Coordinates of C-alpha atoms in Angstrom, one line a residue:
M1 CA 15.6 -16.9 32.6
F2 CA 13.2 -17.1 29.7
D3 CA 13.6 -16.3 26.0
V4 CA 11.0 -13.9 24.5
S5 CA 11.5 -15.7 21.1
F6 CA 9.5 -18.6 22.5
G7 CA 6.8 -16.1 23.5
A8 CA 6.9 -15.0 19.8
E9 CA 6.2 -18.5 18.7
L10 CA 3.2 -18.5 21.0
T11 CA 2.1 -15.1 19.6
V12 CA 2.1 -16.4 16.1
K13 CA 0.0 -19.4 17.2
S14 CA -2.5 -16.9 18.8
Y15 CA -2.6 -14.8 15.6
L16 CA -3.3 -17.8 13.4
H17 CA -5.9 -19.2 15.9
H18 CA -7.8 -15.9 15.6
L19 CA -7.4 -15.9 11.8
K20 CA -8.8 -19.4 11.5
T21 CA -11.6 -19.1 14.0
E22 CA -12.8 -15.5 13.5
H23 CA -12.0 -14.9 9.8
P24 CA -11.2 -11.2 10.2
Q25 CA -10.9 -8.9 7.2
C26 CA -7.6 -7.6 8.5
I27 CA -5.2 -8.2 11.4
I28 CA -2.9 -5.5 12.5
A29 CA 0.1 -6.9 14.4
Q30 CA 0.5 -5.4 17.8
P31 CA 3.9 -6.2 19.4
C32 CA 4.8 -2.5 19.2
P33 CA 3.2 -0.5 22.1
V34 CA 3.8 2.8 20.2
L35 CA 1.6 1.7 17.4
V36 CA -1.1 0.4 19.8
T37 CA -1.2 3.8 21.5
Y38 CA -1.4 5.6 18.2
V39 CA -4.4 3.5 17.1
E40 CA -6.1 3.9 20.5
V41 CA -5.7 7.6 20.5
Y42 CA -5.7 8.8 16.9
R43 CA -7.3 5.9 14.9
P44 CA -9.8 4.2 17.2
E45 CA -11.7 2.9 14.1
L46 CA -8.8 0.5 13.7
I47 CA -9.1 -1.0 17.2
P48 CA -11.3 -3.9 16.0
Y49 CA -8.5 -4.9 13.6
L50 CA -5.7 -5.0 16.2
A51 CA -4.7 -8.6 16.9
P52 CA -6.6 -9.6 20.0
A53 CA -3.5 -11.3 21.4
D54 CA -0.6 -10.2 23.6
S55 CA 2.8 -9.3 22.4
P56 CA 5.7 -11.8 22.6
M57 CA 6.9 -10.3 25.9
V58 CA 3.5 -10.6 27.5
H59 CA 3.0 -14.1 26.1
T60 CA 6.2 -15.0 27.8
M61 CA 5.2 -13.5 31.2
K62 CA 1.8 -15.1 31.2
M63 CA 3.4 -18.4 30.2
I64 CA 5.7 -18.1 33.3
R65 CA 2.8 -17.3 35.6
T66 CA 0.8 -20.3 34.3
Y67 CA 3.2 -23.1 33.5
Y68 CA 6.1 -22.3 35.9
P69 CA 4.4 -22.3 39.4
Q70 CA 7.8 -22.0 41.1
Y71 CA 7.9 -18.4 39.7
A72 CA 4.3 -17.6 40.3
H73 CA 5.1 -14.9 42.9
H74 CA 8.4 -13.7 41.5
Q75 CA 8.8 -10.2 40.1
I76 CA 9.6 -10.2 36.4
A77 CA 12.3 -8.0 34.8
V78 CA 12.2 -7.8 31.0
L79 CA 15.4 -7.0 29.1
S80 CA 13.8 -4.8 26.5
P81 CA 14.6 -2.8 23.3
C82 CA 11.8 -0.4 23.8
I83 CA 11.1 2.3 26.4
A84 CA 7.3 2.2 25.5
K85 CA 7.0 -1.4 26.8
R86 CA 6.5 0.1 30.2
R87 CA 3.2 1.5 29.0
E88 CA 2.1 -1.9 27.6
F89 CA 3.0 -3.7 30.9
D90 CA 0.8 -1.2 32.8
A91 CA -2.0 -1.7 30.4
V92 CA -2.1 -5.5 30.7
G93 CA -1.2 -5.6 34.4
I94 CA 1.9 -7.8 34.2
G95 CA 5.6 -7.0 34.1
D96 CA 7.5 -5.4 37.0
Y97 CA 10.6 -3.9 35.4
N98 CA 11.3 -2.8 31.9
V99 CA 15.1 -2.8 31.7
T100 CA 16.4 -1.4 28.4
M101 CA 19.3 -3.0 26.7
A102 CA 21.0 0.5 26.4
S103 CA 20.8 1.0 30.2
L104 CA 22.2 -2.4 30.8
Q105 CA 25.0 -1.7 28.4
Q106 CA 25.8 1.6 30.3
V107 CA 26.0 -0.3 33.6
M108 CA 28.4 -2.9 32.0
D109 CA 30.5 -0.2 30.4
F110 CA 30.7 1.7 33.7
N111 CA 31.8 -1.5 35.5
H112 CA 34.2 -2.5 32.7
L113 CA 32.3 -5.8 32.0
Q114 CA 32.2 -7.6 28.7
L115 CA 29.2 -9.8 27.7
D116 CA 31.4 -12.5 26.3
S117 CA 33.1 -12.9 29.7
F118 CA 30.0 -14.5 31.1
P119 CA 29.2 -18.2 30.5
D120 CA 26.4 -19.3 28.2
V121 CA 23.3 -20.6 30.0
V122 CA 20.3 -22.5 28.8
Y123 CA 16.9 -20.8 29.0
D124 CA 14.2 -22.3 31.2
N125 CA 11.7 -22.5 28.4
P126 CA 11.9 -24.7 25.3
P127 CA 14.0 -23.2 22.6
A128 CA 12.3 -21.1 19.9
E129 CA 12.7 -22.0 16.2
R130 CA 12.4 -19.3 13.6
A131 CA 10.5 -16.8 15.8
V132 CA 13.9 -15.4 16.9
L133 CA 13.4 -13.4 13.7
F134 CA 10.3 -11.7 15.2
S135 CA 12.3 -8.6 16.3
S136 CA 13.4 -8.0 12.7
P137 CA 11.1 -6.4 10.0
G138 CA 9.1 -9.3 8.4
G139 CA 9.9 -11.7 11.3
L140 CA 6.2 -12.3 12.0
L141 CA 5.6 -13.3 8.4
E142 CA 8.6 -15.6 8.3
T143 CA 7.4 -17.4 11.4
A144 CA 3.8 -17.6 10.3
R145 CA 4.9 -19.2 7.0
R146 CA 5.7 -22.4 8.9
E147 CA 2.1 -22.9 9.9
M148 CA 0.4 -21.1 7.0
P149 CA 2.5 -21.3 3.8
G150 CA 1.8 -18.5 1.4
I151 CA 0.6 -16.0 4.0
E152 CA 3.3 -13.6 2.9
N153 CA 1.3 -13.1 -0.3
L154 CA -1.6 -11.9 1.8
A155 CA 0.4 -9.6 4.1
R156 CA 1.9 -6.1 4.2
K157 CA 5.3 -5.6 5.8
I158 CA 5.8 -2.0 6.8
E159 CA 8.0 -0.2 9.3
G160 CA 9.4 3.2 10.1
R161 CA 7.4 6.2 11.4
E162 CA 7.7 8.0 8.1
M163 CA 5.8 5.2 6.5
I164 CA 3.6 3.6 9.1
Y165 CA 1.5 6.6 10.3
P166 CA 0.4 7.8 6.9
Y167 CA -0.4 4.2 6.1
F168 CA -2.6 3.9 9.2
N169 CA -4.3 7.1 8.4
R170 CA -5.7 5.5 5.2
L171 CA -5.9 1.9 6.3
H172 CA -9.6 1.9 7.5
D173 CA -10.8 3.2 4.1
E174 CA -8.8 0.5 2.4
I175 CA -10.3 -2.1 4.6
Q176 CA -13.8 -0.9 3.8
Q177 CA -13.0 -1.0 0.1
G178 CA -11.6 -4.5 0.4
N179 CA -8.1 -3.4 -0.6
A180 CA -6.3 -4.0 2.7
P181 CA -4.0 -7.0 3.3
L182 CA -5.0 -9.9 5.6
L183 CA -2.1 -9.3 7.9
V184 CA -0.2 -6.0 8.5
D185 CA 3.3 -6.8 9.9
C186 CA 4.2 -3.4 11.3
L187 CA 6.8 -1.9 13.5
N188 CA 7.4 1.7 14.5
C189 CA 11.2 1.6 14.2
H190 CA 12.6 1.2 10.7
M191 CA 15.1 -1.5 11.9
G192 CA 12.4 -3.2 13.9
C193 CA 13.0 -3.9 17.6
N194 CA 16.6 -4.7 16.8
G195 CA 17.2 -0.9 16.5
G196 CA 14.6 0.2 19.1
P197 CA 15.1 3.4 21.3
G198 CA 16.1 1.2 24.2
T199 CA 19.0 -0.5 22.4
P200 CA 22.6 0.7 21.9
S201 CA 22.2 -0.3 18.2
R202 CA 20.1 2.5 16.8
H203 CA 22.8 3.7 14.5
A204 CA 24.3 0.2 13.7
S205 CA 24.2 -1.4 10.3
V206 CA 20.9 -3.0 9.5
D207 CA 22.7 -5.8 7.6
H208 CA 24.9 -6.5 10.6
L209 CA 22.0 -6.6 13.1
E210 CA 19.8 -8.9 10.9
A211 CA 22.8 -11.2 10.1
L212 CA 23.2 -11.8 13.9
V213 CA 19.5 -12.7 14.2
R214 CA 19.5 -14.9 11.2
H215 CA 22.6 -16.7 12.5
R216 CA 20.8 -17.5 15.7
S217 CA 17.6 -18.6 13.8
E218 CA 19.6 -21.0 11.7
A219 CA 21.4 -22.4 14.7
L220 CA 18.0 -23.1 16.4
K221 CA 16.5 -24.7 13.3
H222 CA 19.6 -27.0 13.1
E223 CA 19.2 -27.8 16.8
Y224 CA 15.6 -28.9 16.3
R225 CA 16.5 -31.1 13.4
Q226 CA 19.2 -32.7 15.6
D227 CA 16.6 -33.3 18.3
A228 CA 14.2 -35.0 15.8
L229 CA 11.7 -32.1 16.0
A230 CA 12.1 -31.2 12.3
T231 CA 8.5 -31.3 11.3
E232 CA 6.0 -28.5 11.9
R233 CA 3.7 -31.0 13.5
E234 CA 6.2 -32.0 16.1
Y235 CA 7.0 -28.4 16.9
S236 CA 3.2 -27.6 17.2
V237 CA 3.0 -30.3 19.9
V238 CA 5.7 -28.3 21.8
L239 CA 3.7 -25.1 21.4
N240 CA 0.4 -26.7 22.4
D241 CA 2.0 -27.7 25.8
Y242 CA 2.3 -23.9 26.6
W243 CA -0.8 -22.5 24.9
Q244 CA -4.4 -22.5 25.8
E245 CA -7.4 -20.6 24.4
G246 CA -8.2 -17.3 26.2
L247 CA -4.9 -17.2 28.1
Y248 CA -3.2 -14.7 25.9
E249 CA -6.1 -12.5 24.9
R250 CA -5.6 -8.7 24.8
Q251 CA -8.2 -6.0 25.1
Y252 CA -7.8 -2.4 23.9
V253 CA -9.2 0.9 25.0
D254 CA -10.6 3.8 22.9
R255 CA -8.5 6.7 24.1
S256 CA -9.5 9.1 21.4
S257 CA -10.8 11.6 24.0
L258 CA -7.1 12.3 24.7
N259 CA -6.9 13.6 21.1
R260 CA -8.9 16.8 21.9
L261 CA -6.0 19.1 22.3
R262 CA -6.0 22.6 23.7
I263 CA -3.6 24.7 21.7
P264 CA -1.6 27.0 24.0
D265 CA -1.0 30.7 23.1
D266 CA 2.5 32.2 22.9
N267 CA 2.6 33.0 26.6
Q268 CA 1.5 29.6 27.6
L269 CA 3.8 27.9 25.2
A270 CA 6.7 30.0 26.5
K271 CA 5.9 28.9 30.1
V272 CA 6.0 25.2 29.0
Y273 CA 9.3 25.8 27.2
A274 CA 10.7 27.4 30.4
D275 CA 9.6 24.4 32.4
M276 CA 11.4 22.2 29.8
K277 CA 14.5 24.5 30.2
K278 CA 14.2 25.8 26.7
F279 CA 15.0 29.5 26.8
S280 CA 16.2 30.3 23.3
D281 CA 15.8 29.1 19.7
E282 CA 19.0 27.1 20.1
D283 CA 17.3 25.0 22.8
L284 CA 14.5 23.9 20.3
I285 CA 16.7 21.1 18.9
N286 CA 13.7 19.1 17.5
C287 CA 15.6 15.9 18.2
A288 CA 12.5 13.7 18.0
S289 CA 13.6 11.6 21.0
C290 CA 10.3 12.3 22.7
G291 CA 8.5 10.7 19.7
Y292 CA 6.7 13.9 18.6
G293 CA 9.2 15.0 15.9
N294 CA 9.6 18.5 17.1
C295 CA 9.7 20.5 20.4
R296 CA 6.5 22.4 19.8
D297 CA 4.3 19.3 19.5
M298 CA 6.0 17.9 22.7
A299 CA 5.2 21.2 24.5
I300 CA 1.6 21.0 23.4
A301 CA 1.4 17.4 24.7
I302 CA 2.8 18.6 28.1
F303 CA 0.3 21.5 28.1
N304 CA -2.5 19.0 27.7
G305 CA -1.2 16.6 30.3
L306 CA -0.3 13.9 27.8
N307 CA 3.4 13.9 28.5
R308 CA 6.0 15.1 31.0
K309 CA 9.0 17.4 30.7
E310 CA 11.1 14.5 32.2
N311 CA 10.7 12.7 28.8
C312 CA 12.3 15.6 27.0
H313 CA 15.9 14.8 25.9
H314 CA 17.1 18.4 26.2
Y315 CA 15.5 18.7 29.7
K316 CA 17.1 15.6 31.0
G317 CA 20.5 16.7 29.6
T318 CA 20.1 20.1 31.1
V319 CA 19.2 18.7 34.4
I320 CA 22.1 16.4 34.3
T321 CA 24.4 19.3 33.5
D322 CA 22.9 21.4 36.3
V323 CA 23.4 18.5 38.7
A324 CA 27.0 18.0 37.5
V325 CA 27.7 21.7 38.1
N326 CA 26.0 21.7 41.5
L327 CA 27.9 18.5 42.4
S328 CA 31.2 20.1 41.3
N329 CA 30.4 23.2 43.4
A330 CA 29.4 21.0 46.3
I331 CA 32.7 19.1 46.0
G332 CA 34.6 22.4 46.0
Q333 CA 32.7 23.6 49.1
M334 CA 33.2 20.3 50.9
T335 CA 36.9 20.4 50.1
Q336 CA 37.1 23.9 51.7
F337 CA 35.0 22.8 54.6
N338 CA 37.1 19.6 55.1
D339 CA 40.3 21.6 54.8
A340 CA 39.0 24.0 57.5
I341 CA 38.1 21.1 59.8
H342 CA 41.5 19.6 59.2
Q343 CA 43.1 23.0 60.0
M344 CA 41.1 23.3 63.2
M345 CA 42.1 19.8 64.3
Q346 CA 45.7 20.7 63.6
D347 CA 45.3 24.0 65.6
L348 CA 43.7 22.0 68.5
S349 CA 46.5 19.5 68.4
R350 CA 49.1 22.4 68.6
M351 CA 47.1 24.0 71.4
S352 CA 47.1 20.7 73.3
V353 CA 50.8 20.4 72.9
M354 CA 51.3 24.0 74.1
M355 CA 49.1 23.4 77.1
Q356 CA 51.0 20.2 77.9
N357 CA 54.3 22.2 77.7
D358 CA 52.9 25.0 79.8
F359 CA 51.8 22.5 82.5
T360 CA 55.2 20.9 82.4
T361 CA 56.8 24.3 82.9
L362 CA 54.4 25.1 85.7
N363 CA 55.2 21.8 87.4
G364 CA 58.8 22.7 87.3
R365 CA 58.1 26.1 88.8
I366 CA 56.0 24.7 91.5
D367 CA 58.9 22.3 92.4
K368 CA 61.2 25.4 92.7
D369 CA 58.6 27.2 94.8
K370 CA 58.3 24.2 97.0
Q371 CA 62.0 24.4 97.6
L372 CA 61.7 28.1 98.5
L373 CA 58.9 27.1 100.9
D374 CA 61.2 24.6 102.5
E375 CA 63.8 27.4 102.9
F376 CA 61.1 29.7 104.3
D377 CA 60.3 27.0 106.9
A378 CA 64.0 26.9 107.9
I379 CA 64.0 30.7 108.2
A380 CA 61.0 30.5 110.5
Q381 CA 62.7 27.9 112.6
S382 CA 65.8 30.1 112.8
I383 CA 63.6 33.0 114.0
A384 CA 62.1 30.7 116.7
T385 CA 65.6 29.8 117.8
I386 CA 66.7 33.4 117.9
A387 CA 63.6 34.2 119.9
D388 CA 64.4 31.5 122.4
K389 CA 68.0 32.8 122.7
T390 CA 66.7 36.4 123.0
D391 CA 64.4 35.3 125.8
I392 CA 67.2 33.6 127.7
L393 CA 69.3 36.7 127.3
A394 CA 66.4 38.8 128.6
I395 CA 66.2 36.6 131.6
N396 CA 69.9 36.8 132.3
A397 CA 69.7 40.6 131.9
A398 CA 66.8 40.8 134.4
I399 CA 68.9 38.8 136.9
E400 CA 71.8 41.1 136.5
A401 CA 69.6 44.1 136.8
A402 CA 68.2 42.8 140.1
R403 CA 71.7 42.4 141.4
A404 CA 72.6 46.0 140.4
G405 CA 69.7 47.4 142.5
E406 CA 68.5 50.9 141.8
A407 CA 71.2 51.3 139.1
G408 CA 70.0 48.4 137.1
R409 CA 66.2 49.4 137.1
G410 CA 66.4 50.9 133.5
F411 CA 68.2 47.9 132.2
N412 CA 65.5 45.7 133.8
I413 CA 62.8 47.6 131.9
V414 CA 64.7 47.0 128.6
A415 CA 65.1 43.4 129.4
G416 CA 61.4 43.1 130.0
E417 CA 60.6 44.6 126.7
V418 CA 63.1 42.3 125.0
R419 CA 61.4 39.4 126.7
K420 CA 58.0 40.5 125.4
L421 CA 59.4 40.9 121.9
S422 CA 60.9 37.5 122.1
E423 CA 57.6 36.0 123.3
Q424 CA 55.8 37.8 120.4
S425 CA 58.3 36.5 117.9
S426 CA 57.9 33.0 119.2
D427 CA 54.1 33.3 119.1
E428 CA 54.1 34.6 115.5
T429 CA 56.5 31.9 114.5
E430 CA 54.2 29.3 115.9
K431 CA 51.3 30.8 113.9
I432 CA 53.4 30.7 110.7
K433 CA 54.2 27.0 111.0
P434 CA 50.7 25.6 110.4
R435 CA 50.1 28.0 107.6
L436 CA 53.4 26.9 106.0
K437 CA 52.2 23.3 106.4
L438 CA 48.9 24.2 104.6
I439 CA 50.8 26.0 101.8
E440 CA 53.2 23.1 101.5
Q441 CA 50.2 20.6 101.3
L442 CA 48.6 22.9 98.7
F443 CA 51.7 22.7 96.6
V444 CA 51.8 18.9 97.0
D445 CA 48.2 18.7 95.9
I446 CA 48.8 20.9 92.8
C447 CA 51.9 18.9 91.9
Q448 CA 49.9 15.7 92.1
K449 CA 47.1 17.1 90.0
I450 CA 49.5 18.3 87.4
E451 CA 51.2 14.9 87.4
T452 CA 47.8 13.3 86.9
A453 CA 46.9 15.8 84.1
L454 CA 50.0 15.5 82.1
P455 CA 49.3 11.9 80.8
H456 CA 45.7 13.1 80.0
F457 CA 47.1 15.9 77.9
A458 CA 49.4 13.4 76.2
Q459 CA 46.4 11.1 75.5
T460 CA 44.3 14.1 74.3
N461 CA 47.1 15.1 72.0
R462 CA 47.3 11.5 70.6
L463 CA 43.5 11.1 70.2
T464 CA 43.4 14.5 68.5
G465 CA 46.0 13.4 66.0
E466 CA 44.2 10.1 65.4
A467 CA 40.9 11.9 64.9
A468 CA 42.5 14.3 62.5
E469 CA 43.9 11.4 60.5
M470 CA 40.6 9.6 60.5
I471 CA 38.8 12.7 59.3
R472 CA 41.5 13.1 56.6
Q473 CA 41.1 9.5 55.4
S474 CA 37.2 9.8 55.5
N475 CA 37.3 13.0 53.6
Q476 CA 39.6 11.5 51.0
I477 CA 37.3 8.5 50.5
Q478 CA 34.2 10.7 50.3
M479 CA 35.9 13.1 47.9
E480 CA 37.0 10.2 45.7
K481 CA 33.4 8.9 45.6
L482 CA 32.0 12.4 44.8
R483 CA 34.6 12.9 42.1
S484 CA 33.6 9.5 40.6
I485 CA 29.9 10.5 40.6
G486 CA 30.9 13.8 39.1
D487 CA 32.9 12.1 36.4
E488 CA 29.9 9.8 35.7
F489 CA 27.6 12.8 35.3
K490 CA 30.1 14.5 33.0
G491 CA 30.1 11.2 30.9
L492 CA 26.3 11.3 30.8
V493 CA 26.4 15.0 29.7
K494 CA 29.0 14.1 27.0
G495 CA 26.9 11.2 25.9
R496 CA 23.8 13.3 25.7
D497 CA 25.6 15.9 23.6
E498 CA 26.9 13.1 21.3
V499 CA 23.4 11.7 21.0
V500 CA 22.0 15.1 20.1
A501 CA 24.8 15.6 17.5
D502 CA 24.1 12.2 16.0
E503 CA 20.4 12.9 15.8
E504 CA 21.0 16.2 14.2
L505 CA 23.3 14.6 11.7
E506 CA 20.7 11.9 11.0
D507 CA 18.0 14.5 10.5
F508 CA 20.2 16.5 8.2
T509 CA 21.0 13.4 6.2
E510 CA 17.4 12.4 5.9
R511 CA 16.5 15.9 4.6
F512 CA 19.2 15.9 2.0

């Protein structure tokens, strides 16, 4: 972990080296990427006067790549007070992540973390001295005084967009006339980087912010005195160990071609506004968060391809609101869907129980029918016995009819028919027996299958209940997560409304 304040010390050394070797008429400090872009696009005649050295952040990153080989292939995340730093990193080709202090604060607030709950750690680089003031208005001059006493008398300290841009518009003429200062210490934000757009301190007290920075500066000065590095010469030795000519040079690009704007007509402007989700005069809040000061200029920039609707504060807030509404609707639909699934699982469980009960009842009925089948077998056996007896009686009757002679002939005929009937009864009884055996075996098979199926139904019922409970628990977890996300979105929407209200109040205060 590295301290950008030490990079600021290196930056001042680069500035003074340029001043002493090139003797420029004027040096415009360039730690602010917003001002660099303004010069490149709108005031290219000032490009030769931009300090040909990197900002403190880029000095620090180049120092890491050069003097700390163990981090040569690491990605670099910069904890930054400025959203525009991303543009600077892209321009110089170094710097992987621009993490704003405000976004880090949001993460800490969301996770209920306090900064003072973490232990203090020592930076990997040597400690800075007074360059910790660099983020404050006039911090550059205060640091440069150590190496070049009296430079403050040859410099101009200026900050705040209300002052800096009109000043830049006239600066070239003043340079040509010999009226310009030797060094312009300039920052876009009126509180310097301490109150940059990527900080949670934009509306904090200037005195409070600068007091914190001064306190750290004094502590570091005291530390150097304790370490016997009190003299400027000794500290210069420390800086020389991490500085080499040409390492921290910065080149600039004339981007004035981007300043040739096409002015959209009313229909074209309305279309851009619609893309920005601005549909009424109330949506034209002119919050200046985009940096243009009013919604119309931002829309013109988008029309010319110089900006994107995603950088509009109102657009982002509206999108967040829409996402929150859609998420809320999705949560409601998922709740209904999950309730329907849970109801279906309950219905399936009830049906399984009913089928199990029906099979149990059927098994009981089959047992009873099997008993009837046993009784039917006994009846068939009785019929066979009766047939046998009838056959015996028929034989006896035939014998008696033979004894009776001619008088018993009719009786003999009847006896013969009775014998035939007995034989037929016996034959049919014999046919019934195997079929009864088949029916009996069929009932046995059915009973066995039912007995086998009943445990499966019980297991199905148990698994259905367990599945229903798992679905219920899963749905509960997912719903809690979705509600948490929904609450976070609502917090973002609320925060966006509060920011807009604060900016409107600030604008009202400035006008009156």
